[in-house]
mmCIF file of C-alpha atoms in Angstrom:
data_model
loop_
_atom_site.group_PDB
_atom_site.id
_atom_site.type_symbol
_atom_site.label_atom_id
_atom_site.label_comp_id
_atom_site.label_asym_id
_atom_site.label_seq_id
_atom_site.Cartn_x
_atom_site.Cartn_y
_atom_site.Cartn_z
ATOM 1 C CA UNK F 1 -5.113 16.443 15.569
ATOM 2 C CA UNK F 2 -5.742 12.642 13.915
ATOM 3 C CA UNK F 3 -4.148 11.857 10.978
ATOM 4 C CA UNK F 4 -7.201 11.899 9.229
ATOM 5 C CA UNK F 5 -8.512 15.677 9.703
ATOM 6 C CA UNK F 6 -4.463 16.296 9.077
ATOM 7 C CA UNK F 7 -4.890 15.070 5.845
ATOM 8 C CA UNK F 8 -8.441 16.792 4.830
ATOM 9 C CA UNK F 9 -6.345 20.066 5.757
ATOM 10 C CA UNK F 10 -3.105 19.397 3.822
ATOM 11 C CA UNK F 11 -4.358 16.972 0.984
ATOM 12 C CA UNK F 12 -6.264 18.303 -1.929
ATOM 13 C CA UNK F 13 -7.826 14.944 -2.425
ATOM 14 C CA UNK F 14 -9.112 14.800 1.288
ATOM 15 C CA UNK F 15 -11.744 17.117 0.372
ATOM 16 C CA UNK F 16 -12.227 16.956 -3.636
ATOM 17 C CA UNK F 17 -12.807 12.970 -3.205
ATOM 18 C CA UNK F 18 -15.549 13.694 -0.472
ATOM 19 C CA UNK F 19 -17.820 15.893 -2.132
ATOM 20 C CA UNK F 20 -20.035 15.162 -4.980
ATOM 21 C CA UNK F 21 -19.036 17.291 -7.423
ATOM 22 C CA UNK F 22 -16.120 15.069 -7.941
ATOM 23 C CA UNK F 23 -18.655 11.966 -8.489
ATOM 24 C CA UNK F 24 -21.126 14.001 -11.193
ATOM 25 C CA UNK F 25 -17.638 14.893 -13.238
ATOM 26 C CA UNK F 26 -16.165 11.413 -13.753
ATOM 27 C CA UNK F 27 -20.075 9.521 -13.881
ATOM 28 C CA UNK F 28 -19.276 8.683 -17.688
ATOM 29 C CA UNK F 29 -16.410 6.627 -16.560
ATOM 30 C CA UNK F 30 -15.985 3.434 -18.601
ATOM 31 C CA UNK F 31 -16.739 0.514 -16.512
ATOM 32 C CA UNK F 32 -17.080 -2.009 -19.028
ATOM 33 C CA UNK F 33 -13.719 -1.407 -19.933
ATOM 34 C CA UNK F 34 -12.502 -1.663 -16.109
ATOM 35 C CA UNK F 35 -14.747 -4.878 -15.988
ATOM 36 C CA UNK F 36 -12.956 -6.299 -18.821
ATOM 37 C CA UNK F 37 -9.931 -5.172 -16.957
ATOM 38 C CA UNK F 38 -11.015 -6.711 -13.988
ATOM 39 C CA UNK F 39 -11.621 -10.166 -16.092
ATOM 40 C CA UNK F 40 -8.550 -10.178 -17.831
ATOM 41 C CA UNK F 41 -6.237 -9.686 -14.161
ATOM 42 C CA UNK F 42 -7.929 -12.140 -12.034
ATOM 43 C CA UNK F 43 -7.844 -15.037 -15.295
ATOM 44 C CA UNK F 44 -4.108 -13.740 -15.514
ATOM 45 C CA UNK F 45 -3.159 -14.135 -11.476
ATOM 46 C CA UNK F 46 -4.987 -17.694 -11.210
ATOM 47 C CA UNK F 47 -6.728 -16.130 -8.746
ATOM 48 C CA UNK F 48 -8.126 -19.232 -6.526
ATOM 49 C CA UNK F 49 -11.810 -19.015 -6.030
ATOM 50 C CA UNK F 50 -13.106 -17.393 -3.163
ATOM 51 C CA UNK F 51 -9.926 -15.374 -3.201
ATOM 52 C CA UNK F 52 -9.163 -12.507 -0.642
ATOM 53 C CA UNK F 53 -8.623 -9.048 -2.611
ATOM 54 C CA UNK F 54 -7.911 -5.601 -1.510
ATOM 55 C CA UNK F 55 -9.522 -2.834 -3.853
ATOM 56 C CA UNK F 56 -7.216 0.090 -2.202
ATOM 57 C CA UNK F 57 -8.200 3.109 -3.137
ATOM 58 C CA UNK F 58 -12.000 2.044 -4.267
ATOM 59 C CA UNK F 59 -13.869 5.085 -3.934
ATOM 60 C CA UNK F 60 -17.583 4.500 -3.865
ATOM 61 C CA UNK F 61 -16.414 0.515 -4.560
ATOM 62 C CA UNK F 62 -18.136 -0.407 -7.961
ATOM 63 C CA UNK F 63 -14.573 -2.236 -8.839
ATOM 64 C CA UNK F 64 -14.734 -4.205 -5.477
ATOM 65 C CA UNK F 65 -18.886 -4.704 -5.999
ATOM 66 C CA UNK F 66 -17.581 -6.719 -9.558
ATOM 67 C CA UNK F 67 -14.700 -8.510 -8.085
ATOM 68 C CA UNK F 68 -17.512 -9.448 -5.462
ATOM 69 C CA UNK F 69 -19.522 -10.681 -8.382
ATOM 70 C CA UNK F 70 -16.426 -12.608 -9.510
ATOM 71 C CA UNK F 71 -16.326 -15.121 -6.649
ATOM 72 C CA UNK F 72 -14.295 -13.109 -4.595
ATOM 73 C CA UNK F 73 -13.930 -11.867 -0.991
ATOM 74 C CA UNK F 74 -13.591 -8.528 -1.275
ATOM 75 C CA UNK F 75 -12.436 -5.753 1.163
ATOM 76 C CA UNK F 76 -12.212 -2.354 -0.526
ATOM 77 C CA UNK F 77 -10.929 0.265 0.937
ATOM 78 C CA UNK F 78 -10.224 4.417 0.841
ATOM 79 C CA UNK F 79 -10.256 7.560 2.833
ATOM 80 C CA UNK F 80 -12.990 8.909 1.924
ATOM 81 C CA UNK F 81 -15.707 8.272 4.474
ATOM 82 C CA UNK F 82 -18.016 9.521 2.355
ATOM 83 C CA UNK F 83 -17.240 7.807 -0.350
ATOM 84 C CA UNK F 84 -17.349 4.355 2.239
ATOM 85 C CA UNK F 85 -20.274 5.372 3.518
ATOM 86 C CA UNK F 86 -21.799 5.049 -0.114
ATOM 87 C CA UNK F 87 -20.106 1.925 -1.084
ATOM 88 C CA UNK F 88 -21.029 -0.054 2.693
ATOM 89 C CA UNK F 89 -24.907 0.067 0.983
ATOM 90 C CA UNK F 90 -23.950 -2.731 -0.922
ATOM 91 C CA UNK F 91 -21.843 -4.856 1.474
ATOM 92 C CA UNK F 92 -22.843 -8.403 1.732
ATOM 93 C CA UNK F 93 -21.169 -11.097 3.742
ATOM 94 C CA UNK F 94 -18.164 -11.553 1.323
ATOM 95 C CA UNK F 95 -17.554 -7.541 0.389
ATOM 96 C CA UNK F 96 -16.589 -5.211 3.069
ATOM 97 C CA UNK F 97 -15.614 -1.143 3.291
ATOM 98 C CA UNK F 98 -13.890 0.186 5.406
ATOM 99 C CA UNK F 99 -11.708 3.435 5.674
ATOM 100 C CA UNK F 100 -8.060 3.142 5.554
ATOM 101 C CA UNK F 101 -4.870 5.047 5.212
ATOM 102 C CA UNK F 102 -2.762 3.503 2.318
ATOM 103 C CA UNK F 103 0.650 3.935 4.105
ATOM 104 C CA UNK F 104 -0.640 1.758 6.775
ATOM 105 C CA UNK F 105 -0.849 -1.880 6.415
ATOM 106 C CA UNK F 106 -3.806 -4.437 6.856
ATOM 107 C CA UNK F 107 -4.254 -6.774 9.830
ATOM 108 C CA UNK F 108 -5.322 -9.233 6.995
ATOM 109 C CA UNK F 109 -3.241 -10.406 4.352
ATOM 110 C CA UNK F 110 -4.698 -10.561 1.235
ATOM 111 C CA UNK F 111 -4.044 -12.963 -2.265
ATOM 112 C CA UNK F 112 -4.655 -9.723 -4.385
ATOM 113 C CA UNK F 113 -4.320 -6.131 -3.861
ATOM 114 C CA UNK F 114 -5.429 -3.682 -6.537
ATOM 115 C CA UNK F 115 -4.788 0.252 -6.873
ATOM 116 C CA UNK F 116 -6.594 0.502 -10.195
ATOM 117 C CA UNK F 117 -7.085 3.720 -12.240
ATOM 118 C CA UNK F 118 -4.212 5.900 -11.204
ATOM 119 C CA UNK F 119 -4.797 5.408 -7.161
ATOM 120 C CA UNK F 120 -1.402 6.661 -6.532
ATOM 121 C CA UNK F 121 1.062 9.316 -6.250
ATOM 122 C CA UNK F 122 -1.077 11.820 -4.633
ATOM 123 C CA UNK F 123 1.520 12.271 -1.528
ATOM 124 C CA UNK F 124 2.928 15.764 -1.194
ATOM 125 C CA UNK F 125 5.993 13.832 0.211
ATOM 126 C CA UNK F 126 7.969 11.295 -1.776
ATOM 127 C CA UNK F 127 8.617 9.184 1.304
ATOM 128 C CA UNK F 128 4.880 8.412 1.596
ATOM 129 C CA UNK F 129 4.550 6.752 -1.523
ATOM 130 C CA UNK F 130 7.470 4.339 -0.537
ATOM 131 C CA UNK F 131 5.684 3.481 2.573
ATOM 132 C CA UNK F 132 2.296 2.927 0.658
ATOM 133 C CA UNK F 133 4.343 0.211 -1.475
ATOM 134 C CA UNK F 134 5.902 -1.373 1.970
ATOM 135 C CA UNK F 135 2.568 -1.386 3.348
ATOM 136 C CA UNK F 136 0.866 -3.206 0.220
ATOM 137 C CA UNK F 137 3.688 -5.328 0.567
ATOM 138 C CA UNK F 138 3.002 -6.443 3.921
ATOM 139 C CA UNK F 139 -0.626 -6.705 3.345
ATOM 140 C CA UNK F 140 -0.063 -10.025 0.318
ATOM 141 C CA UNK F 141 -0.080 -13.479 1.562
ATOM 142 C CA UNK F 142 3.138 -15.390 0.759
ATOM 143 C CA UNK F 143 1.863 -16.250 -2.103
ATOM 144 C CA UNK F 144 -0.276 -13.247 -3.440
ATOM 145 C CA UNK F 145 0.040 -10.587 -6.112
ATOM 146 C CA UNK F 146 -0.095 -6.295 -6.157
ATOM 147 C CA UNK F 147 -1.456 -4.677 -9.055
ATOM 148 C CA UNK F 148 -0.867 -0.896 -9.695
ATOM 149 C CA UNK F 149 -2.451 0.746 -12.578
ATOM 150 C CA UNK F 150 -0.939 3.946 -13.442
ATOM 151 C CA UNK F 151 -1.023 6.386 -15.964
ATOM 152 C CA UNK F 152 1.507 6.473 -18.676
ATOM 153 C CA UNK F 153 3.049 9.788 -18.191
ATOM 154 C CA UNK F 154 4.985 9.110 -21.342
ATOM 155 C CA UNK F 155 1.641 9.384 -23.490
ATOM 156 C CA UNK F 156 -0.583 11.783 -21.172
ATOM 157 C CA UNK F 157 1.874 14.272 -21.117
ATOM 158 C CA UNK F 158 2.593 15.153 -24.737
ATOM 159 C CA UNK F 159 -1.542 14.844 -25.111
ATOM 160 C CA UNK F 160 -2.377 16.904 -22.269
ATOM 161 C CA UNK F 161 -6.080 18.573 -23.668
ATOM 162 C CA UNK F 162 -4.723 22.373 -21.729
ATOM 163 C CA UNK F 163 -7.739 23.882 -21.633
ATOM 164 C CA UNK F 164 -11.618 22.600 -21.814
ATOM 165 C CA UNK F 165 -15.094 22.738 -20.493
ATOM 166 C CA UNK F 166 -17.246 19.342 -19.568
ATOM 167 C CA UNK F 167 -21.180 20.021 -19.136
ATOM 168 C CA UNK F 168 -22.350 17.369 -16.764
ATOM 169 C CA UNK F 169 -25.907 17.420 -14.535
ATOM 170 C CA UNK F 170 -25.905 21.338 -16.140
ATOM 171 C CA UNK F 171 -22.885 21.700 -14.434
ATOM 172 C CA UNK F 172 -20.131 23.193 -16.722
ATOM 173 C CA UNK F 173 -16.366 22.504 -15.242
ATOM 174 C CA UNK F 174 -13.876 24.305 -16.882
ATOM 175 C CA UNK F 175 -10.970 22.449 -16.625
ATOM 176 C CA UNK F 176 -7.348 23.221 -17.594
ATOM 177 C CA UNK F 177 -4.618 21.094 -17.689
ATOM 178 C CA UNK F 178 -0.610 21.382 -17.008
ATOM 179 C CA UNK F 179 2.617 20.162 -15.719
ATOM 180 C CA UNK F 180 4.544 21.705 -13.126
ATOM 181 C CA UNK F 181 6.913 20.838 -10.509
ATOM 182 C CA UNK F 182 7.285 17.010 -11.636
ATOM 183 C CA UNK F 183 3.059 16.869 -11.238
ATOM 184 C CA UNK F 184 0.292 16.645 -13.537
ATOM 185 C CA UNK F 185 -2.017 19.300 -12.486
ATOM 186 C CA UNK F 186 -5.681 19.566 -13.370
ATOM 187 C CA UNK F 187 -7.676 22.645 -12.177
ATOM 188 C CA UNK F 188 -11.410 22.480 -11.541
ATOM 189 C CA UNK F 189 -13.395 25.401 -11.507
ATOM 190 C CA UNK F 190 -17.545 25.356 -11.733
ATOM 191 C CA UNK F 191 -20.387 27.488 -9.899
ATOM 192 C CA UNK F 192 -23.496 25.591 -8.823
ATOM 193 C CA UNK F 193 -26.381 27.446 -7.257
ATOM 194 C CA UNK F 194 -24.697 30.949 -7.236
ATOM 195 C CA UNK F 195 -21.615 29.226 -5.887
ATOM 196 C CA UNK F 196 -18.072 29.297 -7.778
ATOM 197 C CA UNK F 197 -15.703 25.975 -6.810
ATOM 198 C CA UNK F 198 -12.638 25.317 -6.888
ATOM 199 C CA UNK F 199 -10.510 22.070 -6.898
ATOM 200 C CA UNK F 200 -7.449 20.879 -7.931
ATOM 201 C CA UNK F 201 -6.136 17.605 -8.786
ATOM 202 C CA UNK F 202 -2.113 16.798 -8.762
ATOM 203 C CA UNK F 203 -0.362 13.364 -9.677
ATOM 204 C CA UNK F 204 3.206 13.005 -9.376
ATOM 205 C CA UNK F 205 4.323 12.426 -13.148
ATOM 206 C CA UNK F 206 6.007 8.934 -11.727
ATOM 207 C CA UNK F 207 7.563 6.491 -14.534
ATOM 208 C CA UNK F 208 8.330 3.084 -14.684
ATOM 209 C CA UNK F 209 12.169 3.858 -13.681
ATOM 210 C CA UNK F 210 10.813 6.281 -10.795
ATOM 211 C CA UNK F 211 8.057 3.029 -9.642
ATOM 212 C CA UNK F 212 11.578 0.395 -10.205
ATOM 213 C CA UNK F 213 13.422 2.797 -7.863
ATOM 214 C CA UNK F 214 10.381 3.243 -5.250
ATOM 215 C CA UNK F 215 10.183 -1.151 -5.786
ATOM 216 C CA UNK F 216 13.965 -1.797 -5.023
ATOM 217 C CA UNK F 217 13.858 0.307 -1.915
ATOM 218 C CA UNK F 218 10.753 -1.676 -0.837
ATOM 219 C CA UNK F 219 12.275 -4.926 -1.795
ATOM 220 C CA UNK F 220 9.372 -5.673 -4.272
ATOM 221 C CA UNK F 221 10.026 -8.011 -7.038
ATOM 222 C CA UNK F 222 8.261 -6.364 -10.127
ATOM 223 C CA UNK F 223 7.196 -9.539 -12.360
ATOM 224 C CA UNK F 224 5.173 -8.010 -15.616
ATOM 225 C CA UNK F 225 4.506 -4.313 -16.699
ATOM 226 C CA UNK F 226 1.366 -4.005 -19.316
ATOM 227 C CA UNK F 227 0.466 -0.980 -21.352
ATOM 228 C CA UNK F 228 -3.396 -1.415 -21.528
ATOM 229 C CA UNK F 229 -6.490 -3.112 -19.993
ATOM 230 C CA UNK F 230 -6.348 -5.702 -22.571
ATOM 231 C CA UNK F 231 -2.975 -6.970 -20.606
ATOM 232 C CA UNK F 232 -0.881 -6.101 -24.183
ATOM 233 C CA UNK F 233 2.959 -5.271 -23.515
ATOM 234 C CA UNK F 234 3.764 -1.997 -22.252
ATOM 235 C CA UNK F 235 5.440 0.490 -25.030
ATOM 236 C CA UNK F 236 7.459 3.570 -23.060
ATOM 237 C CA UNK F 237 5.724 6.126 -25.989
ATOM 238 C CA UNK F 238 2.841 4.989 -26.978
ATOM 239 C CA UNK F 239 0.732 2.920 -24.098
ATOM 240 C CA UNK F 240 -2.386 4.132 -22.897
ATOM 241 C CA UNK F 241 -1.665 2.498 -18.956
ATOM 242 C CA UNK F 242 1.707 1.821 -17.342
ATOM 243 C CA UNK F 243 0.218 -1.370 -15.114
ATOM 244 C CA UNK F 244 3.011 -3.186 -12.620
ATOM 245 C CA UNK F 245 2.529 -6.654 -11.627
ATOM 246 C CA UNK F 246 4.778 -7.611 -7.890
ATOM 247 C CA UNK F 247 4.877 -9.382 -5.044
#
């Protein structure tokens, strides 16, 4: 059995990621705000022009299709071949898909890589998200900069909404919301066409001490932590974002 169909068995993301259920629930998704995001971390690296950045993690690649726009050579990447499959419609001859395991490292090396919008931490096994740090390591030029942005699990969980329904496309999710065993759980249920669904989302609940830890193992130097997509200093209680610069 390939890694691959090992993880659509054992992962919930595998399958929630691939089907488009998952797409219709988060549509409303501020992009402005990541494009401002976006603007604010590539003026911050000094990102030379015609850089080479990694958008791990992009899902159907709208973040990679504006860092494109940017001036950048863009790879973005996931494991979601459907998702891939979307994004590849608008590859050009400086933005590229493919699908990738994030433990494994990239034959290229890359100036930039980014894991934007809480990308992370969906391993059942601690050891994986470790290697997924190793392998962004060893995926950066000598000279190049990660960036993971992360939830702050400070703020999210003392304003975790536990219970509430979403109407989207006529679809209503009911979704509730909880922590348990170190994760923040979400559960998904909605019936289209006479059909009830099912899905759950789980994050590990990692801090800034837990992503320090995972760092000195990997022998990352972390160089800035900010608490929002307007790059302002990251508060423990009361930021929105815990985002890690390192190389």
């Amino acid at each position: 059995m390939s890694e691959n169909t090992n993880l659509k068995t054992n992962n919930w993301f595998a399958s929630w990621f691939d089907t488009p259920y998952y797409h219709i629930l988060y549509k409303d998704r501020n992009y402005r705000e990541a494009q401002i995001f976006m603007d604010n971390l590539t003026h911050y690296l000094n990102l030379p022009e015609k850089a080479k950045v990694l958008d791990l993690a992009c899902g159907k690649g709208r973040h990679s299709i504006y860092l494109n726009q940017l001036g950048f050579d863009v790879i973005g990447a996931d494991l979601s071949e459907n998702s891939i499959a979307e994004a590849t419609k608008n590859a050009n001859a400086t933005l590229h898909f493919e699908v990738h395991d994030m433990r494994e490292k990239f034959e290229d090396k890359f100036d930039a890589i980014f894991n934007l919008f809480t990308s992370f931490g969906y391993f059942e096994n601690d050891n994986d998200d470790l290697k997924t740090l190793v392998a962004i390591k060893e995926s950066l030029t000598d000279y190049g900069f990660a960036v993971i942005d992360f939830m702050n699990v400070h703020q999210v969980i003392p304003n975790l909404v536990p219970d509430e329904v979403k109407t989207v496309d006529g679809i209503d999710f009911h979704i509730k919301r909880y922590v348990a065993d170190n994760h923040i759980i979400k559960e998904i249920d909605f019936e289209d066409n006479n059909e009830k669904y099912h899905f759950t989302e789980k994050v590990k609940a990692l801090t800034l001490e837990d992503f320090q830890n995972m760092m000195n193992d990997a022998g990352i130097y972390l160089l800035d932590t900010f608490g929002d997509y307007k790059l302002k200093k990251f508060h423990k209680n009361t930021s929105e974002r815990l985002i890690m610069i390192f190389k």
